[in-house]
XYZ file of N, CA, C and O in Angstrom:
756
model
N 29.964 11.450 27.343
C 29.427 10.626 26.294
C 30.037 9.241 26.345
O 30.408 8.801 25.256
N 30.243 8.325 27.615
C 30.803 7.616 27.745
C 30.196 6.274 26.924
O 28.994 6.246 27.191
N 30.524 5.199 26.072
C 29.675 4.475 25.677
C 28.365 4.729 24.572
O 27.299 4.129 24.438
N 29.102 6.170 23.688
C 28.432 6.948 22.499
C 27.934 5.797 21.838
O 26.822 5.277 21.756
N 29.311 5.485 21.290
C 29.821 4.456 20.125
C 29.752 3.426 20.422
O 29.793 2.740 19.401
N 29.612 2.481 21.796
C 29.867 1.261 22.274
C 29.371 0.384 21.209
O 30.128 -0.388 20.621
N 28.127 0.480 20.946
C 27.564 -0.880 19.750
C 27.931 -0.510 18.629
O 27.434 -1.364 17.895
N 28.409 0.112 18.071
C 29.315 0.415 16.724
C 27.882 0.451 15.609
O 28.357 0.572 14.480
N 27.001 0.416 15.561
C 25.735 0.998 15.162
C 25.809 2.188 14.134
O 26.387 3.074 14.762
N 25.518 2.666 12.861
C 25.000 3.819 12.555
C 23.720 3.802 12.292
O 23.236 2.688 12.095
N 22.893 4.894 12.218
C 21.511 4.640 12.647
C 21.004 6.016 11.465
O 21.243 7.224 11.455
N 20.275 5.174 10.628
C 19.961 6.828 9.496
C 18.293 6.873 9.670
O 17.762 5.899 10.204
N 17.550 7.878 9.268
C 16.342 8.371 9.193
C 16.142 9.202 8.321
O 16.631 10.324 8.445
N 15.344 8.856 7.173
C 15.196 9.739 6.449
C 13.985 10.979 6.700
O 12.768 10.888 6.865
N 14.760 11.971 6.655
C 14.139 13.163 7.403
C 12.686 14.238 6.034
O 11.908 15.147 6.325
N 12.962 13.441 4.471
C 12.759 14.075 4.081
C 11.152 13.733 3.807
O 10.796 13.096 2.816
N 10.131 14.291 4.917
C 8.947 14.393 5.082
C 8.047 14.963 4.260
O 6.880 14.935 4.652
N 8.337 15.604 2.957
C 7.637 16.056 2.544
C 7.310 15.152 0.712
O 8.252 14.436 0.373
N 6.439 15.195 -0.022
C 6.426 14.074 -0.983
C 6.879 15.143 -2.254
O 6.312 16.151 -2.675
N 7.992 14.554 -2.622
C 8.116 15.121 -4.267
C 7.581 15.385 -4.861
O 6.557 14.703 -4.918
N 7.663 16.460 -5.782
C 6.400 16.389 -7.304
C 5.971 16.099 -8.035
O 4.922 16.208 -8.670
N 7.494 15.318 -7.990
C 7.532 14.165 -9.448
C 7.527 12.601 -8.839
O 7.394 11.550 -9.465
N 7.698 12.791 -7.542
C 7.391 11.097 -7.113
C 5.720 10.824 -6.813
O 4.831 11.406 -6.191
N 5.853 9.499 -7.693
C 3.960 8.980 -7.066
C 3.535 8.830 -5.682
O 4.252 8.114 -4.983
N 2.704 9.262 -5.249
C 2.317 9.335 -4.123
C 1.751 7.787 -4.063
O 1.672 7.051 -5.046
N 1.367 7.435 -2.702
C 1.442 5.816 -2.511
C -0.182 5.679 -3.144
O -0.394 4.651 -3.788
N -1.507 6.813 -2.971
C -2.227 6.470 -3.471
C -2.341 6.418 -4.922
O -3.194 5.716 -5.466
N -1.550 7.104 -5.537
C -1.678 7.622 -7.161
C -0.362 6.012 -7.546
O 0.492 5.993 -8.433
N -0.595 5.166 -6.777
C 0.221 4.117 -7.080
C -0.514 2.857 -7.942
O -0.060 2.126 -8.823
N -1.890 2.926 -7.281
C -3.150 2.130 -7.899
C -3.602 2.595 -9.220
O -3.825 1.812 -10.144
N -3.777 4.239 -9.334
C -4.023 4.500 -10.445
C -2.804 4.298 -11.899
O -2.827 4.255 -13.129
N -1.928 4.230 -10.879
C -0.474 4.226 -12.414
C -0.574 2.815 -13.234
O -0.674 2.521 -14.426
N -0.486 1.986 -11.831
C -1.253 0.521 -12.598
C -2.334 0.145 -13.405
O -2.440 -0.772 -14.218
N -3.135 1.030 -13.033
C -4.681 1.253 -13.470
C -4.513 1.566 -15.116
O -4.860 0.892 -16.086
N -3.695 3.139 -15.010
C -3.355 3.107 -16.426
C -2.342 2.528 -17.397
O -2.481 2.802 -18.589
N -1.248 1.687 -16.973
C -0.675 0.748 -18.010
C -1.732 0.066 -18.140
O -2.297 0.101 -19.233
N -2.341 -0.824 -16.946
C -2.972 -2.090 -17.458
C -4.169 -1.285 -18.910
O -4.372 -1.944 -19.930
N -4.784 0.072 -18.736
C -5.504 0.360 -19.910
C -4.236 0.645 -21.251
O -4.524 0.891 -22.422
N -3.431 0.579 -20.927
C -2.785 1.321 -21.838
C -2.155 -0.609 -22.774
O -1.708 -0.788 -23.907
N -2.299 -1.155 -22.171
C -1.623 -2.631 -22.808
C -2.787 -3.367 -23.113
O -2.553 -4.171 -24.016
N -4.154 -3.410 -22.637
C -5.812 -3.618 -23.249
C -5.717 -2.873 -24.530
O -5.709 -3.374 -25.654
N -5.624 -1.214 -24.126
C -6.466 -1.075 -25.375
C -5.999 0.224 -26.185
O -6.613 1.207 -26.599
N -4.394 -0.257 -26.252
C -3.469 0.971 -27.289
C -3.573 0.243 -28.651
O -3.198 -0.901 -28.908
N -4.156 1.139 -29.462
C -3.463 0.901 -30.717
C -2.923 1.953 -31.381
O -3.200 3.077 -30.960
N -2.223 1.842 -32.313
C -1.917 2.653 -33.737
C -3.076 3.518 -34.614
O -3.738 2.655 -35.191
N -3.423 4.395 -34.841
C -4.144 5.210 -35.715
C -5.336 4.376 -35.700
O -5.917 3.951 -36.699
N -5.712 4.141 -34.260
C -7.221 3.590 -33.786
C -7.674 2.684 -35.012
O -8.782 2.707 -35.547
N -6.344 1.701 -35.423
C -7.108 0.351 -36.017
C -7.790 -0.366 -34.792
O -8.167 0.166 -33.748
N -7.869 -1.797 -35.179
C -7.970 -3.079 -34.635
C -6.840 -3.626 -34.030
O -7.073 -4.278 -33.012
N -5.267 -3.503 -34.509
C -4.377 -3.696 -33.985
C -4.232 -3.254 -32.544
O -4.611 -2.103 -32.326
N -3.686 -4.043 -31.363
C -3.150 -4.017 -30.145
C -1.939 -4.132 -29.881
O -1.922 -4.851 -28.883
N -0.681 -3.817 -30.208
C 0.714 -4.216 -30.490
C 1.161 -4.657 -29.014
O 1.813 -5.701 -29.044
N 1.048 -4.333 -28.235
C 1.213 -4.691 -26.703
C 0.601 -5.602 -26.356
O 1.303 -6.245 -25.576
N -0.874 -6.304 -26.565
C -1.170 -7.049 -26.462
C -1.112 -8.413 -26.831
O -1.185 -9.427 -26.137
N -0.946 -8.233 -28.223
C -0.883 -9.071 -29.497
C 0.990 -9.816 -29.169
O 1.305 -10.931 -29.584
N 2.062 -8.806 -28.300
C 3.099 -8.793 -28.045
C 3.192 -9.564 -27.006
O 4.122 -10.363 -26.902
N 2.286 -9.445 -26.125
C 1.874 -10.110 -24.795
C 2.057 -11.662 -24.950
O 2.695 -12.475 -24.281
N 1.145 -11.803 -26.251
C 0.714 -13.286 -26.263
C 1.351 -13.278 -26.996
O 0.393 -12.950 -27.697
N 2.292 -13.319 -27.793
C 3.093 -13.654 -28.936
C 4.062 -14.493 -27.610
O 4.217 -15.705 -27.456
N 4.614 -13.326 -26.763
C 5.768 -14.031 -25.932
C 5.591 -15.178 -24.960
O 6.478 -15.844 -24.426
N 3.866 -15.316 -24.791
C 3.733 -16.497 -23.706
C 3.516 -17.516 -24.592
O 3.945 -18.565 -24.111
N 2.924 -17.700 -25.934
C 3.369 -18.676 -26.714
C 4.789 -18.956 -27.238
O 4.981 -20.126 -27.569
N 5.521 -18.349 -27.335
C 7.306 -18.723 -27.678
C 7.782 -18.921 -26.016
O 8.123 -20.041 -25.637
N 7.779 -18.112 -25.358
C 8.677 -18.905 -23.907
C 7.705 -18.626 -22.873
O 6.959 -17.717 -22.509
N 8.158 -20.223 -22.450
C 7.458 -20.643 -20.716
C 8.136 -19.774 -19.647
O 7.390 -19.208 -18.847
N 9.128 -19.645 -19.566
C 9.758 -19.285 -18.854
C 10.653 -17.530 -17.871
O 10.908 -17.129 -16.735
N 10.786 -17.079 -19.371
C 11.089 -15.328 -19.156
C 10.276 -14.787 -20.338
O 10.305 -15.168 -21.508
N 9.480 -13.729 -19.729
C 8.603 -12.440 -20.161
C 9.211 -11.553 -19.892
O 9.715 -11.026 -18.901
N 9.043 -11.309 -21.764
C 9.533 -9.238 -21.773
C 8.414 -8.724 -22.411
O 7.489 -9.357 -22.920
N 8.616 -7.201 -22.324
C 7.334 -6.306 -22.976
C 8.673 -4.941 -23.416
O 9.346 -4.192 -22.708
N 8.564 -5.161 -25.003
C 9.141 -4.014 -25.402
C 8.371 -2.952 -25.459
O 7.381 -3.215 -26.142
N 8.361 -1.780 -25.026
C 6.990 -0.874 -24.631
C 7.676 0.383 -25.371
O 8.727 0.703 -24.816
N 7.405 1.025 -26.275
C 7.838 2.416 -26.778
C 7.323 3.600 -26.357
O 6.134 3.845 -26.563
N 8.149 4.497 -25.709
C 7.787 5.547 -24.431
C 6.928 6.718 -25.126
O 6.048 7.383 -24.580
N 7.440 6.834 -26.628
C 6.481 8.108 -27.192
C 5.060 7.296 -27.338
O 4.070 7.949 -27.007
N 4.894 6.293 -27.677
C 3.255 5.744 -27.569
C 2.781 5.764 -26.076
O 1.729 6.371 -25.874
N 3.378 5.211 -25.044
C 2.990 5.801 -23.650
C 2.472 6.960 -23.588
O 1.248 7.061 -23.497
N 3.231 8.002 -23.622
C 3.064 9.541 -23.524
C 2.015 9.420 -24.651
O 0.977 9.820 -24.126
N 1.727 9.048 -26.026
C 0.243 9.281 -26.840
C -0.545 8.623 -25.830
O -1.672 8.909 -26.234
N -0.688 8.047 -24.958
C -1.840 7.589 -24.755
C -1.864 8.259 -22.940
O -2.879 8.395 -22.257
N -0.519 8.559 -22.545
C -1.247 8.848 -21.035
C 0.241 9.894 -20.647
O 1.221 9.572 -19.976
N -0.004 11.007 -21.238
C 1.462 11.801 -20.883
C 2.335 11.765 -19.626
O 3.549 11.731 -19.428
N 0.951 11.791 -18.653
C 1.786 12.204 -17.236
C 2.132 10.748 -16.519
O 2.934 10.877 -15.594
N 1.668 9.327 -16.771
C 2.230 8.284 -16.623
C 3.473 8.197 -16.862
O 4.344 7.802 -16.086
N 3.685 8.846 -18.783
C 5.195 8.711 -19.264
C 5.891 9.750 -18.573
O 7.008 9.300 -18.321
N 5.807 10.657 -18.238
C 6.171 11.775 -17.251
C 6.805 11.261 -15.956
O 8.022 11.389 -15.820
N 6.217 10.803 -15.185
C 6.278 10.094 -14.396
C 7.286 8.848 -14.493
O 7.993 8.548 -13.532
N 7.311 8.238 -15.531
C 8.206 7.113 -15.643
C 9.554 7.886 -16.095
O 10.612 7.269 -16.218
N 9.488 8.737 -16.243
C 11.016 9.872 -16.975
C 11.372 10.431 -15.666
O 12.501 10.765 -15.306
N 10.369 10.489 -15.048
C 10.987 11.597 -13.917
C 11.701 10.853 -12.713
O 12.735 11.286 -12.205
N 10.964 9.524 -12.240
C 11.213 8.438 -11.330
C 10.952 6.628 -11.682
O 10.216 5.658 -11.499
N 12.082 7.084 -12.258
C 11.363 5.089 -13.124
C 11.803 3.933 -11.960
O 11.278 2.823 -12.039
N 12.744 4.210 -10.916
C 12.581 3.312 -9.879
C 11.610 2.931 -9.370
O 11.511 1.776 -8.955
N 10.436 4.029 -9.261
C 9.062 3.388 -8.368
C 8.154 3.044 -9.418
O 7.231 2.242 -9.272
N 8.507 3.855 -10.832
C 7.421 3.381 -11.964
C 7.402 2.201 -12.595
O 6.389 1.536 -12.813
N 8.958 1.813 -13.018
C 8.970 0.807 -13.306
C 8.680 -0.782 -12.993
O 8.313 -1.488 -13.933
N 8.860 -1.419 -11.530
C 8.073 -2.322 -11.062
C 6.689 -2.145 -10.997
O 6.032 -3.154 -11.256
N 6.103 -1.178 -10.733
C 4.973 -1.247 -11.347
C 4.049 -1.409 -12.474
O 2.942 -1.943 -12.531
N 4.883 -0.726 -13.500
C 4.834 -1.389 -15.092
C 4.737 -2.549 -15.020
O 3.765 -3.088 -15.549
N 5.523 -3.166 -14.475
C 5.927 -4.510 -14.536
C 4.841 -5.607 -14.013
O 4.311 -6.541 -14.615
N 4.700 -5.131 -12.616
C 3.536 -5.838 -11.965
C 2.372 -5.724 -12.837
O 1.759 -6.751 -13.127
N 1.917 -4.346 -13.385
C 0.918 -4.458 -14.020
C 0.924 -5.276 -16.029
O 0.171 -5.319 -17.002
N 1.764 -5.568 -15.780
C 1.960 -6.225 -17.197
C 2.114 -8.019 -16.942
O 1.991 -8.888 -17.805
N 2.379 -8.180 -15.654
C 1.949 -9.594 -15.385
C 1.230 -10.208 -15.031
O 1.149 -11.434 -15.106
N 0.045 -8.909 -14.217
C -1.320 -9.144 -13.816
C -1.867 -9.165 -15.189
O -2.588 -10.127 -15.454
N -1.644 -8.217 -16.183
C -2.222 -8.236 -17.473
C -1.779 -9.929 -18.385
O -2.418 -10.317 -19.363
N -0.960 -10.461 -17.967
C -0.687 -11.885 -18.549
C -1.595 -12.525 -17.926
O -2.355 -13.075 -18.724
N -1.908 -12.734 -16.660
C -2.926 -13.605 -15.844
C -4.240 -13.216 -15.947
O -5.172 -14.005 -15.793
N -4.349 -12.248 -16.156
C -6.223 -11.833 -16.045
C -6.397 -12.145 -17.297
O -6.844 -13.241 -17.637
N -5.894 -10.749 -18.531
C -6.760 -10.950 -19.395
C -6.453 -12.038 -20.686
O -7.023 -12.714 -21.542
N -5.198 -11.699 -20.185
C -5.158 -13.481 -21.217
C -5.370 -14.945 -21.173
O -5.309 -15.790 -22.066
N -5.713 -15.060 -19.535
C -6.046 -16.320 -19.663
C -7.101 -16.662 -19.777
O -7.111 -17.872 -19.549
N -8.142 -16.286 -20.024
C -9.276 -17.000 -21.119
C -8.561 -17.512 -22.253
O -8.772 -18.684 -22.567
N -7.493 -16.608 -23.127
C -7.631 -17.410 -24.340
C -6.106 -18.028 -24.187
O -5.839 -18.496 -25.294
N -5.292 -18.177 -23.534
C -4.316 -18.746 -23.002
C -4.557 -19.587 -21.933
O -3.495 -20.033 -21.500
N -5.563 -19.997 -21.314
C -5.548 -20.672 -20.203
C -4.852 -22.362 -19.790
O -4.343 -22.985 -18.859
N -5.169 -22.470 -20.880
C -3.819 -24.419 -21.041
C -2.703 -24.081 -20.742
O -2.222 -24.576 -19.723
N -1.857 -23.053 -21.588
C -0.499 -22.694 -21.531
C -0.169 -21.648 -20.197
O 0.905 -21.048 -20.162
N -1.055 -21.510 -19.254
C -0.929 -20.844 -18.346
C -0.888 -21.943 -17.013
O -0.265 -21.958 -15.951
N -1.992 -22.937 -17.722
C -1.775 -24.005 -16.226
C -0.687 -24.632 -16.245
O -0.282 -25.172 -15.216
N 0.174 -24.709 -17.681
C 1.313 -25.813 -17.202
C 2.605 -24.702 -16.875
O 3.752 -25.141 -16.797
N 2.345 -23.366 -16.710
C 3.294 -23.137 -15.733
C 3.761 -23.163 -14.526
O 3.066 -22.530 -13.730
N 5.046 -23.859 -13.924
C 4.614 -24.710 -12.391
C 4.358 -23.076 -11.283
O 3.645 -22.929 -10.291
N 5.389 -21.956 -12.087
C 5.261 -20.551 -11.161
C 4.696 -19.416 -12.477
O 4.552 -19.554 -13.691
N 4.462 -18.166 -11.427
C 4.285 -17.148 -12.170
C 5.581 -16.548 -12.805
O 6.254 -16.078 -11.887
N 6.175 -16.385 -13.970
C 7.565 -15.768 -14.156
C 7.095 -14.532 -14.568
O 6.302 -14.259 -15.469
N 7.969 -13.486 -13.425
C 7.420 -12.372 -13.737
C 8.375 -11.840 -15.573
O 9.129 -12.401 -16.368
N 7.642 -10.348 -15.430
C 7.584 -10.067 -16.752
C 9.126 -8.547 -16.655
O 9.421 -7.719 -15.793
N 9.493 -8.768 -17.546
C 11.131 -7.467 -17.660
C 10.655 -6.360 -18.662
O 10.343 -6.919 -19.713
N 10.482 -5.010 -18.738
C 10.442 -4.061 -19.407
C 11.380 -3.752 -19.953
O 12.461 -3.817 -19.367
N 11.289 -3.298 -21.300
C 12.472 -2.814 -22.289
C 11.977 -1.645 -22.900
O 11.351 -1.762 -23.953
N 12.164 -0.531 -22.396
C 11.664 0.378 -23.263
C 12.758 1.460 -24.154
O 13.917 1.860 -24.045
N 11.808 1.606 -24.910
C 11.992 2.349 -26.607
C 12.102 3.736 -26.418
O 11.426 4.276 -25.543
N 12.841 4.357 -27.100
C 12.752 5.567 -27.483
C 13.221 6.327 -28.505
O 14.422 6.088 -28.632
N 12.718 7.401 -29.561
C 13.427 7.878 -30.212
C 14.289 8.811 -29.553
O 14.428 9.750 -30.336
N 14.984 9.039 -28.428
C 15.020 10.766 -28.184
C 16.337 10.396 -28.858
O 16.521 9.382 -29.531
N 17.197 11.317 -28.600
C 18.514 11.762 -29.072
C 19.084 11.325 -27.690
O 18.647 11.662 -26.589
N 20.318 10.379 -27.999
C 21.122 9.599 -27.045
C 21.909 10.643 -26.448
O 22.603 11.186 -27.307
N 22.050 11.084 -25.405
C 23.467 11.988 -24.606
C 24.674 11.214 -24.399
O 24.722 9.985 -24.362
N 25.789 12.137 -24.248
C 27.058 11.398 -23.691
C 27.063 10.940 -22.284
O 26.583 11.658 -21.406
N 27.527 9.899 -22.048
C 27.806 9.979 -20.533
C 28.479 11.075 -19.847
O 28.154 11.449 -18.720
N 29.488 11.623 -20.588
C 29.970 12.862 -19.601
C 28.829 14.163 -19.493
O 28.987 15.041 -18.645
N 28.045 14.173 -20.140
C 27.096 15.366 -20.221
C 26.162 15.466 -18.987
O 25.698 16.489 -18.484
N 25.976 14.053 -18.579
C 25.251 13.877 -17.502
C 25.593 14.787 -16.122
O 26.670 15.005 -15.568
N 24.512 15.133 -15.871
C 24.370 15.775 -14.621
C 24.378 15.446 -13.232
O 24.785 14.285 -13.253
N 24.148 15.796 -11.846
C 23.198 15.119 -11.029
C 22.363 15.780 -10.896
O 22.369 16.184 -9.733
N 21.327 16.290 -11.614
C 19.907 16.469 -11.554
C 19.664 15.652 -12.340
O 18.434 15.593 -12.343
N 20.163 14.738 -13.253
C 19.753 13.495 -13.959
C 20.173 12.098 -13.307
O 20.370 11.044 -13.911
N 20.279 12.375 -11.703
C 20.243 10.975 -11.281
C 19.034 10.636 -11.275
O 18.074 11.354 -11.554
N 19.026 9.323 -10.900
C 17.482 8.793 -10.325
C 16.427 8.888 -11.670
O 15.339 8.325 -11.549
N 16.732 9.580 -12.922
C 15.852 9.998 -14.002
C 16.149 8.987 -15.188
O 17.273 8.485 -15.211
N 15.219 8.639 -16.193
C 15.120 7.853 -16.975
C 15.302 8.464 -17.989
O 14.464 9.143 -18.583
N 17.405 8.122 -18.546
C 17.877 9.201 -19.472
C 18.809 8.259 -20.504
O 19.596 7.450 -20.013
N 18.711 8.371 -21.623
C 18.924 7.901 -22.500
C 20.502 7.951 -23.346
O 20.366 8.315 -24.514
N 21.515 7.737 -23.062
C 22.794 7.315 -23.289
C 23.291 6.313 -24.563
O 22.791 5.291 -25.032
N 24.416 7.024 -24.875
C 24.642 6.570 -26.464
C 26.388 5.512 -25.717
O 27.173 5.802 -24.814
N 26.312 4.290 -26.689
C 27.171 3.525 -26.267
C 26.944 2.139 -24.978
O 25.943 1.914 -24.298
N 27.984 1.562 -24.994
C 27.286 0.230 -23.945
C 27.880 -0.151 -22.869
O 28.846 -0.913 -22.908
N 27.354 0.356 -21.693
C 27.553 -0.182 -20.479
C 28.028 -1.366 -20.337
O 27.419 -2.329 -20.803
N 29.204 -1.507 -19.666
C 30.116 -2.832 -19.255
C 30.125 -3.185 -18.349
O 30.380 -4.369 -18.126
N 29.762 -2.044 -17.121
C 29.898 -2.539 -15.723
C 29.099 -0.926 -14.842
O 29.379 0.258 -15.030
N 28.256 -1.442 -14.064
C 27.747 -0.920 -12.843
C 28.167 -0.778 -11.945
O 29.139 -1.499 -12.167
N 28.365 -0.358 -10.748
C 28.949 -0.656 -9.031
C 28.311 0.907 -8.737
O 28.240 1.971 -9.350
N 27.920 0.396 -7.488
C 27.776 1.667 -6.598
C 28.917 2.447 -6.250
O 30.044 1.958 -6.326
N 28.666 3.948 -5.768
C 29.791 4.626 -5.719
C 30.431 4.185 -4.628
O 29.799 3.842 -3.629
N 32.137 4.130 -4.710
C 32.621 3.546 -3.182
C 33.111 5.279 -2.844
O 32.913 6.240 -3.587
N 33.631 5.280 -1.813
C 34.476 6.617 -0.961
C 35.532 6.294 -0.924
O 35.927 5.225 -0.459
N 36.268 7.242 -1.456
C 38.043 7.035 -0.987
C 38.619 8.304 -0.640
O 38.588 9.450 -1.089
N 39.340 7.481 0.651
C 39.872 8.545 1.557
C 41.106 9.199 0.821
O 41.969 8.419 0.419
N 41.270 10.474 0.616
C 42.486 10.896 0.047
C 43.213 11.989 1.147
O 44.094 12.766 0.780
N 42.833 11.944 2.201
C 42.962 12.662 3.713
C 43.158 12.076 5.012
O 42.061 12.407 5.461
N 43.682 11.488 5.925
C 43.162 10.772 7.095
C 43.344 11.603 8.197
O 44.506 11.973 8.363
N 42.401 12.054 9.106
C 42.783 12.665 10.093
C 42.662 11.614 11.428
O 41.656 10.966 11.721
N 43.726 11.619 12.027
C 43.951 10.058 13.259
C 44.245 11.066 14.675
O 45.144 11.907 14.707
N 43.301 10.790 15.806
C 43.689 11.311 16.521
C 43.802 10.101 17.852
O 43.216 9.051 17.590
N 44.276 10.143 18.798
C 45.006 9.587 19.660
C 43.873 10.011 20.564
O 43.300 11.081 20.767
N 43.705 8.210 21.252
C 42.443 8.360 22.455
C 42.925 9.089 23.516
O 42.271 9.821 24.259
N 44.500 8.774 23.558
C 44.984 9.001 25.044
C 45.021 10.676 24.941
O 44.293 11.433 25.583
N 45.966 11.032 24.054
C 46.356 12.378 24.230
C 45.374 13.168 23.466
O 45.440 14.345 23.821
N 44.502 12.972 22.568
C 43.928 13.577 21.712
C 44.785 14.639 20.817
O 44.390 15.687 20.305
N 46.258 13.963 20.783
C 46.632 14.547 19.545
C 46.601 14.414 18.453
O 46.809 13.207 18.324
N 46.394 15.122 16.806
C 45.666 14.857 15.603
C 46.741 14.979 14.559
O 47.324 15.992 14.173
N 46.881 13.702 14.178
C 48.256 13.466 12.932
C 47.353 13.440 11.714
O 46.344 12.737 11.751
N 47.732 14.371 10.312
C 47.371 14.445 9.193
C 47.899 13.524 8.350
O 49.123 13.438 8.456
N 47.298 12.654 7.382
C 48.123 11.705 6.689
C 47.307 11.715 5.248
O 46.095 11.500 5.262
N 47.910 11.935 4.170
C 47.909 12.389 2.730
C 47.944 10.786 2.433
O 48.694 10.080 3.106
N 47.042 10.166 1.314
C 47.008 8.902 0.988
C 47.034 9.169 -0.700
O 46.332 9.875 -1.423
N 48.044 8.374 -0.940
C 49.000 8.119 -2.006
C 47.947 7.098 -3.139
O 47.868 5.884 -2.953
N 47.123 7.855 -4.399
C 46.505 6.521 -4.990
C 47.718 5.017 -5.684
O 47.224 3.986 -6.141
């Protein structure tokens, strides 16, 4: 194996070929958009006239030029399209930019008929940030699982700081090119 390692390279492939149950498939990607964008047209409350998402829409492109949010409340999602909100609980990494995209296409299409002045003097498109709502019952952070990674789970108290997980060696095994003999070394935090 002379020259295994020479380019110092690691090389990954993800092997896992088969599509989740709970992840959107790339075609059911059009339809997820499909249904926010219906779900921010034409949700209301106890089937008034009211549009709260909409009406929310344009509330925020008249107060700022600049950053768009959409506070979106997840039990009205689920009233209007369960397995969307399902879907956004189960994998909100792939759901959520899509929310998103579809809530800024929903700023450009259907509001600019009646926004269209305040749309031309923006020099770019600023995309739009999701904030979503929920009543559930907040968990502890220690309660958390890892079958609740990757899942859209609801935590009581306030995050100060993020970082990805690092590795620390608390073992070193060193072996010697020449002799291939193998010294154990215990690392002290």
């Amino acid at each position: 194996m002379d020259g295994f390692e020479a380019d110092g390279q690691v090389t990954y492939t993800n092997q896992d070929l088969q599509e989740a149950p709970d992840r959107p498939a790339n075609q059911n990607r059009v339809g997820i958009k499909r249904d926010v964008l219906d779900f921010l047209r034409t949700f209301s409350e106890d089937g008034s006239d009211t549009f709260p998402y909409r009406d929310q829409l344009r509330r925020n492109l008249a107060r700022t030029k600049d950053r768009f949010t959409l506070a979106v409340d997840l039990e009205d999602l689920a009233s209007f399209k369960e397995e969307t909100a399902a879907q956004l609980r189960a994998s909100p990494d792939e759901i959520l930019p899509l929310f998103e995209q579809a809530a800024q296409e929903f700023y450009y299409t259907f509001l600019e008929a009646e926004e269209n002045e305040t749309l031309q003097n923006l020099s770019s498109k600023p995309k739009v940030q999701l904030h979503i709502l929920t009543t559930e019952t907040p968990q502890h952070l220690r309660t958390l699982v890892a079958r609740m990674v990757s899942k859209l789970v609801t935590v009581s108290g306030i995050i100060i700081m993020a970082s990805t997980v690092q590795s620390k060696a608390t073992k070193l095994f060193c072996r010697c090119s020449n002799c291939d003999d193998v010294q154990e070394i215990e690392v002290k935090s």
